[in-house]
XYZ file of C-alpha atoms in Angstrom:
516
model
C 118.918 115.602 72.676
C 122.220 116.465 74.625
C 121.240 118.059 77.630
C 122.246 121.733 78.567
C 123.774 123.135 81.863
C 121.415 126.498 82.476
C 123.197 126.658 86.128
C 125.776 125.486 88.689
C 126.424 126.608 91.880
C 128.280 124.879 95.202
C 126.610 124.788 98.517
C 127.429 124.403 102.044
C 124.592 123.171 103.582
C 124.545 124.603 107.452
C 121.270 122.766 109.826
C 118.270 125.379 108.515
C 115.225 125.485 107.188
C 114.568 127.963 104.339
C 111.014 130.271 103.823
C 108.020 128.559 102.133
C 107.509 129.728 98.816
C 106.405 132.861 97.261
C 103.161 131.781 96.530
C 101.155 130.485 100.076
C 98.486 128.192 99.853
C 96.962 130.699 102.096
C 96.376 133.394 100.532
C 92.745 134.907 99.994
C 90.498 133.511 98.340
C 89.057 134.768 94.981
C 91.755 136.526 93.732
C 90.504 135.958 90.286
C 93.302 134.296 88.802
C 92.893 131.824 86.376
C 94.475 128.593 84.712
C 94.059 128.042 81.240
C 95.292 125.674 77.849
C 94.158 122.379 75.342
C 94.935 119.054 76.342
C 97.272 117.420 73.418
C 97.876 114.225 71.884
C 100.921 114.308 72.300
C 101.741 111.844 69.049
C 99.211 113.147 66.586
C 99.109 116.824 68.168
C 95.347 116.788 67.601
C 93.141 118.035 70.880
C 91.970 116.254 73.475
C 88.200 116.190 74.314
C 86.290 115.084 77.082
C 89.589 114.723 78.707
C 89.250 115.069 82.848
C 91.493 117.764 84.262
C 92.525 118.353 88.178
C 94.383 120.713 90.070
C 95.572 121.004 93.727
C 97.546 123.046 95.941
C 101.252 122.089 95.637
C 102.397 119.614 98.928
C 98.755 118.398 98.995
C 96.792 115.728 97.202
C 93.296 117.535 97.775
C 91.616 118.143 94.580
C 90.401 121.528 94.567
C 89.185 121.854 91.225
C 88.322 119.236 87.641
C 86.989 120.881 84.907
C 86.496 118.040 81.446
C 88.439 119.509 78.268
C 85.657 120.764 75.917
C 85.617 119.407 71.944
C 88.530 121.220 70.813
C 90.823 120.117 74.436
C 90.026 123.662 76.158
C 90.350 124.108 80.253
C 89.536 126.450 82.129
C 90.217 127.317 86.407
C 88.492 130.489 87.431
C 88.929 132.421 90.722
C 91.809 130.619 91.829
C 94.302 131.610 94.636
C 97.613 132.796 94.113
C 99.849 129.532 94.564
C 101.919 126.560 92.986
C 99.702 124.040 91.540
C 100.026 120.437 90.192
C 98.045 120.229 86.989
C 96.791 116.250 86.126
C 95.073 115.171 83.054
C 93.481 111.663 81.993
C 91.369 110.663 79.760
C 89.924 107.301 77.603
C 93.335 105.869 76.364
C 95.376 108.406 78.236
C 96.430 107.511 81.695
C 96.751 110.387 84.207
C 99.516 112.405 83.506
C 101.066 115.564 85.387
C 101.804 118.871 83.305
C 105.672 118.204 81.380
C 105.841 115.212 83.252
C 109.343 113.366 83.525
C 109.423 110.432 85.761
C 107.507 110.712 89.274
C 108.135 115.009 88.383
C 106.257 117.530 86.590
C 106.050 120.974 86.275
C 104.218 123.319 88.960
C 101.805 125.941 87.525
C 102.146 129.019 89.365
C 99.692 131.378 89.970
C 99.969 134.940 90.777
C 100.243 138.351 89.144
C 102.702 139.066 86.687
C 102.719 135.113 86.573
C 101.682 133.371 83.278
C 98.933 130.708 83.717
C 97.222 130.782 80.605
C 97.195 129.289 77.332
C 99.093 126.383 78.935
C 99.898 123.443 75.949
C 98.900 120.230 77.939
C 100.467 117.238 75.803
C 99.770 114.508 76.941
C 100.753 110.999 75.402
C 98.251 107.842 74.867
C 98.693 104.675 76.244
C 100.616 101.677 74.429
C 100.212 98.257 74.573
C 101.707 94.523 74.066
C 99.736 91.656 73.908
C 99.749 88.550 72.310
C 99.572 84.139 71.779
C 101.674 81.596 73.921
C 101.331 78.350 71.686
C 103.267 75.175 72.081
C 104.774 73.659 69.365
C 101.748 71.936 68.643
C 100.061 74.950 68.004
C 97.895 74.231 71.135
C 97.344 77.537 73.587
C 99.392 77.644 76.438
C 97.070 78.357 79.378
C 97.785 79.599 82.907
C 101.463 80.809 81.138
C 103.145 82.998 83.487
C 104.119 85.699 81.073
C 106.759 88.594 82.540
C 107.071 92.631 80.880
C 110.681 94.190 81.387
C 111.115 97.721 80.592
C 115.069 98.803 79.391
C 116.282 101.839 79.466
C 117.649 104.538 81.640
C 115.006 104.772 84.541
C 116.177 107.116 87.662
C 119.567 107.812 85.803
C 120.735 104.216 84.853
C 120.272 102.385 82.737
C 118.209 98.889 83.137
C 116.390 95.827 82.559
C 112.781 96.191 85.352
C 110.660 94.151 86.038
C 106.756 96.631 85.263
C 104.294 93.527 85.388
C 103.087 90.126 85.232
C 99.978 88.450 83.935
C 98.678 84.797 83.109
C 97.621 83.646 79.542
C 93.969 82.481 79.540
C 92.227 79.229 78.216
C 93.455 80.468 74.763
C 97.142 81.548 75.275
C 96.274 85.580 75.177
C 97.625 87.565 77.280
C 97.500 91.480 77.154
C 99.624 94.278 78.710
C 97.683 97.671 78.772
C 98.443 101.328 79.784
C 101.419 101.136 79.431
C 104.549 104.259 78.602
C 106.432 104.061 75.019
C 109.639 102.556 75.375
C 111.597 99.508 75.012
C 109.905 95.966 76.545
C 111.186 92.851 76.527
C 108.912 89.211 77.233
C 109.643 86.499 79.226
C 107.289 83.050 79.339
C 106.930 80.057 81.398
C 104.521 77.589 81.757
C 104.197 74.250 82.656
C 103.380 71.585 79.172
C 99.365 70.403 79.712
C 100.126 66.973 79.483
C 103.311 66.789 81.424
C 104.411 63.520 83.478
C 106.918 63.620 86.769
C 107.720 60.156 88.255
C 109.987 60.265 90.897
C 113.609 59.452 90.680
C 114.088 57.714 93.786
C 112.476 54.014 92.763
C 110.003 52.219 94.637
C 111.032 48.563 95.259
C 110.483 46.795 91.947
C 111.023 49.601 90.515
C 113.931 50.437 87.519
C 115.395 54.287 88.631
C 116.271 54.878 84.775
C 112.965 54.511 84.302
C 111.560 58.024 82.190
C 108.620 58.669 81.197
C 108.188 60.796 77.569
C 105.732 62.663 79.442
C 108.337 63.794 82.141
C 109.145 67.099 79.678
C 108.918 70.867 80.667
C 108.936 74.457 78.895
C 111.825 76.309 79.841
C 112.274 80.306 80.014
C 111.606 82.302 76.447
C 111.953 85.273 75.475
C 110.722 87.325 72.537
C 110.999 85.917 69.826
C 111.796 82.509 70.503
C 114.963 82.525 72.193
C 116.035 80.484 75.425
C 118.940 83.100 75.880
C 117.547 85.938 78.178
C 120.456 88.007 76.012
C 118.905 87.399 72.760
C 115.412 88.695 73.728
C 113.980 91.479 71.158
C 113.392 94.411 72.580
C 109.494 95.817 71.873
C 109.863 99.602 70.763
C 106.199 100.752 71.867
C 104.684 104.398 70.883
C 102.623 106.265 72.701
C 98.772 104.923 70.982
C 100.466 102.214 69.719
C 99.186 98.065 70.471
C 102.265 95.817 69.605
C 101.969 92.170 69.173
C 104.291 89.195 70.242
C 103.008 85.468 69.833
C 105.723 83.340 71.288
C 106.280 79.112 71.066
C 107.492 77.129 73.842
C 108.806 74.036 72.728
C 109.446 71.380 75.752
C 112.185 69.725 76.339
C 112.928 66.519 78.978
C 112.778 67.761 82.651
C 115.533 67.240 84.941
C 114.844 66.044 88.526
C 117.041 67.132 92.015
C 117.280 64.656 94.889
C 117.908 66.796 97.596
C 119.466 64.913 100.827
C 119.250 65.810 104.378
C 116.609 68.041 104.212
C 115.022 66.008 106.699
C 113.492 68.183 109.908
C 110.148 66.353 111.085
C 109.993 69.150 113.795
C 109.376 72.452 111.888
C 108.106 73.374 108.608
C 110.747 72.816 105.410
C 110.585 74.759 102.243
C 112.824 73.508 99.004
C 112.738 75.361 95.233
C 114.765 76.024 92.795
C 114.727 79.764 91.787
C 115.727 81.255 88.359
C 116.976 84.721 87.481
C 114.954 86.081 84.394
C 116.644 89.598 83.485
C 117.494 90.208 87.206
C 114.231 88.981 88.832
C 113.865 85.943 91.185
C 111.660 83.489 89.379
C 110.472 80.070 90.485
C 109.218 77.826 87.655
C 105.882 77.272 86.581
C 104.667 73.730 87.311
C 107.502 72.439 89.231
C 106.722 70.635 92.271
C 108.657 68.878 95.529
C 107.662 65.377 96.947
C 108.566 64.175 100.237
C 110.620 60.925 100.100
C 109.922 58.414 102.743
C 113.774 58.342 102.546
C 113.935 61.816 104.501
C 114.815 62.959 100.743
C 113.525 65.475 98.751
C 112.617 65.389 94.729
C 112.253 68.604 92.827
C 110.418 67.737 89.035
C 109.335 69.683 86.444
C 112.546 72.381 85.744
C 113.574 72.631 82.262
C 117.660 71.726 82.193
C 119.378 75.618 83.540
C 120.986 77.602 85.801
C 119.165 77.875 89.362
C 119.610 78.844 92.621
C 118.723 75.949 95.019
C 116.945 76.991 98.475
C 116.244 75.701 101.186
C 114.213 77.295 104.253
C 113.856 75.644 107.430
C 111.345 77.182 110.090
C 110.750 77.271 113.777
C 113.652 77.421 116.378
C 116.172 76.356 113.606
C 114.747 78.520 110.758
C 117.685 79.031 108.223
C 117.792 80.210 104.751
C 120.464 78.485 103.009
C 120.688 79.369 99.230
C 123.503 77.203 96.196
C 123.901 78.183 92.543
C 123.866 75.239 90.555
C 123.837 74.280 86.672
C 121.604 71.487 85.979
C 122.311 69.841 82.357
C 120.744 66.533 83.617
C 119.248 65.163 86.936
C 121.569 66.327 89.849
C 121.377 65.209 94.051
C 122.821 68.166 96.569
C 123.386 67.431 99.913
C 121.900 70.581 102.243
C 125.025 69.975 104.322
C 126.976 71.775 100.791
C 124.273 74.344 100.434
C 125.299 77.992 102.044
C 123.067 80.170 104.184
C 121.567 83.200 102.299
C 122.577 86.455 103.026
C 120.403 87.594 106.405
C 120.561 91.509 106.996
C 118.825 92.893 109.698
C 119.856 96.397 112.377
C 118.850 98.923 114.603
C 117.505 102.413 113.814
C 117.575 105.545 116.237
C 117.352 108.576 116.334
C 119.092 111.333 119.154
C 119.998 108.249 120.911
C 116.599 106.481 121.233
C 114.603 103.839 119.033
C 113.612 105.508 115.737
C 109.510 105.543 115.428
C 107.947 102.402 114.821
C 106.417 101.562 111.422
C 109.244 103.304 109.443
C 111.044 101.644 106.389
C 114.362 100.899 105.652
C 115.147 100.664 102.126
C 118.284 99.293 100.851
C 118.530 99.398 96.367
C 120.789 96.924 94.709
C 123.110 99.592 93.214
C 123.725 97.097 89.661
C 120.152 95.751 89.130
C 118.233 98.334 90.562
C 116.264 96.151 92.903
C 114.983 96.829 96.681
C 114.441 95.114 99.627
C 112.688 96.761 102.290
C 112.094 96.478 106.271
C 109.993 97.739 108.750
C 111.307 99.359 112.238
C 109.706 97.681 115.230
C 109.016 99.478 118.403
C 112.422 98.855 119.364
C 113.872 100.109 116.576
C 114.661 96.975 115.166
C 114.388 95.462 111.843
C 114.823 92.486 109.999
C 114.645 92.211 105.904
C 112.287 88.842 105.493
C 113.648 87.798 101.420
C 113.356 84.609 100.395
C 116.728 85.993 98.186
C 119.418 88.582 99.312
C 122.005 89.210 96.350
C 125.334 89.761 96.880
C 126.177 93.445 95.635
C 126.384 96.851 96.784
C 123.662 98.684 98.385
C 122.002 102.018 98.676
C 120.341 102.608 102.017
C 117.768 104.871 102.912
C 114.917 105.763 105.841
C 111.092 106.418 104.768
C 108.033 107.209 106.385
C 110.188 108.986 109.338
C 109.200 112.500 108.709
C 111.706 115.167 108.623
C 114.667 112.383 108.730
C 116.952 111.102 106.836
C 120.516 109.058 107.371
C 123.157 110.725 108.695
C 125.392 107.947 109.932
C 125.929 103.761 109.263
C 127.768 100.878 110.718
C 128.287 97.219 110.061
C 129.413 93.805 111.047
C 129.423 91.658 108.404
C 130.245 93.944 105.406
C 131.839 96.735 104.319
C 130.805 100.200 104.903
C 131.387 103.331 102.029
C 129.009 106.417 103.182
C 125.590 105.283 102.693
C 126.728 101.786 100.746
C 127.188 98.576 101.915
C 129.031 95.479 100.277
C 127.141 92.613 101.049
C 129.063 89.348 100.405
C 127.122 85.807 99.393
C 125.657 84.040 102.371
C 126.977 87.470 104.798
C 125.270 87.360 108.097
C 125.199 92.163 108.292
C 124.007 93.649 111.205
C 123.686 97.542 110.841
C 123.446 100.260 112.863
C 121.698 103.034 111.499
C 122.099 107.267 112.954
C 119.257 109.065 111.759
C 119.900 113.562 112.042
C 116.661 115.477 112.446
C 117.074 119.463 111.058
C 117.131 119.018 107.527
C 118.062 121.666 105.381
C 115.609 123.170 101.918
C 117.246 124.403 99.187
C 115.503 126.910 97.826
C 116.072 128.508 93.850
C 115.321 129.429 89.914
C 116.404 128.686 86.853
C 116.577 131.519 84.530
C 117.797 131.561 81.106
C 118.214 135.066 79.876
C 116.796 136.695 82.263
C 113.132 134.318 82.310
C 112.452 131.981 83.972
C 112.500 128.456 82.416
C 110.485 126.058 83.207
C 110.907 121.753 83.003
C 114.413 122.035 83.987
C 116.125 118.938 86.680
C 117.724 120.531 89.335
C 119.918 117.557 90.714
C 121.642 118.367 94.191
C 124.596 116.288 94.494
C 126.738 115.167 97.050
C 130.283 114.659 97.114
C 131.064 110.889 96.252
C 127.677 110.741 94.778
C 128.330 107.271 93.316
C 128.482 106.019 97.712
C 125.794 108.691 98.945
C 123.072 108.476 96.825
C 120.758 108.887 99.291
C 121.977 112.581 99.719
C 121.456 113.258 96.071
C 117.671 115.179 96.038
C 115.951 116.409 92.588
C 113.184 118.118 91.395
C 111.611 120.526 88.168
C 111.093 123.621 87.899
C 108.069 124.780 87.673
C 106.466 127.612 84.901
C 107.814 130.240 87.096
C 111.583 128.480 86.948
C 111.964 127.870 90.584
C 112.292 125.175 92.503
C 112.446 123.190 95.860
C 115.018 120.582 97.284
C 113.642 119.317 100.296
C 115.090 116.893 103.347
C 118.784 117.678 102.841
C 121.231 116.141 105.346
C 123.775 119.127 106.143
C 127.101 119.047 103.875
C 128.540 120.473 100.720
C 126.453 119.620 97.628
C 126.818 120.769 93.829
C 123.783 122.093 92.310
C 123.071 121.661 88.759
C 120.392 123.024 86.500
C 120.395 120.767 83.451
C 117.961 121.134 79.914
C 116.748 117.803 78.547
C 118.672 116.037 81.402
C 115.694 113.753 82.001
C 116.468 110.495 80.039
C 120.749 111.173 81.108
C 122.579 108.032 82.671
C 123.183 110.616 85.853
C 123.576 107.847 88.459
C 126.815 106.711 86.558
C 130.326 107.421 87.634
C 131.432 110.502 85.880
C 128.038 111.570 83.767
C 127.355 114.821 85.746
C 131.808 115.273 85.632
C 131.517 117.604 82.824
C 129.064 119.888 84.208
């Protein structure tokens, strides 16, 4: 369904805090107000009996009351105070869902004189699942295989493929992902042949280095429905309540070995791994093994041919992280001096010129992949991103767990800054300085159509140069009385859009919101 613009407003926001909601939770008890309705299966249209329905005051987590639906799916809450309430339901085969939920937003129910809070149609979607059996070329089950589940589609305004879960197969090669939302999914599997045997390439005295065991094999990463090329993976479309089956057969190939030279360091620990990118997620191969050889070399075995990132980490006083991308079509040797240092990100966070509160979290989100990096702020206002691999790319920077603050400005050495985004190059050492601001604003409003309130609309506060200031964007969903609240707004110029059926839009993509 095409999105329709319901309201457009241009704001120049100064530092202020808007007034509280018109329906305070502190209204006298026993106002005799009600919330009632019917819980309905969104797929079949049937009423859902025995579902648990709960309510609570908006902006608070505590449950005020809960009931079970009757045989006709009906529920009712009596004697309520005037105010705004969240409304959720869950039941057998139905995960917890909010009223008119989209993403993490749902419609609050406004209760008060002259407001409609009864006869609600609360549609809930039944859980879906994907399961299957992983076998080898002899049709034997592959136990302990790693099965990755990816969701592909529009998520938080951007088309992306993101990891949604992972599990391992049981002794019969079976796996299952339950409690899934409707959508499009991809499956990737990696495992180790039960009979695989690896012989070191570096020969012992009197042995031939070219001798290879026929059991020196590995499974390449395989995608449903049977390809080893991620671009050719078959999507699995599941609807609410559907139980999809995705069986896969893994075919062994001759394994490749990698000799790492110059990695010996007896004074500190060392870690060597070969990491693959599977749908943008860094994953080490299942069953790979690293052996320290007598001559100071290290050997990596148990991997199939393919593209990898060699990651060499040293610990102790000389701690370092080195990475190199390699295309392994056959056995290879690499030297540590040829492996470049991985990107490193650290920095400081200040609030009013002093170190920010301990326990705050700095989050960097990759603009393209959606992957996030996080670091906790220490007592001196310092943070360090402790990730084995930090991919080059464009990252949006935001702060969490420091109440009533937001990132106002940012400086960097070793990287380029645009707005609240930072461009990290491969192997760069990046030092960030983040300045937080207090006195955040709040935007309250009402979405109307022909004089009547509109519930469930997506309301977006769009900053100038949105592509480089995504951390300033704020969203909400209009409540049953059409009202919305955009909180923690950094002072500046914005446009406010109210969109009907805009939840599946790629609104983070440049130009998508321009027509509105």
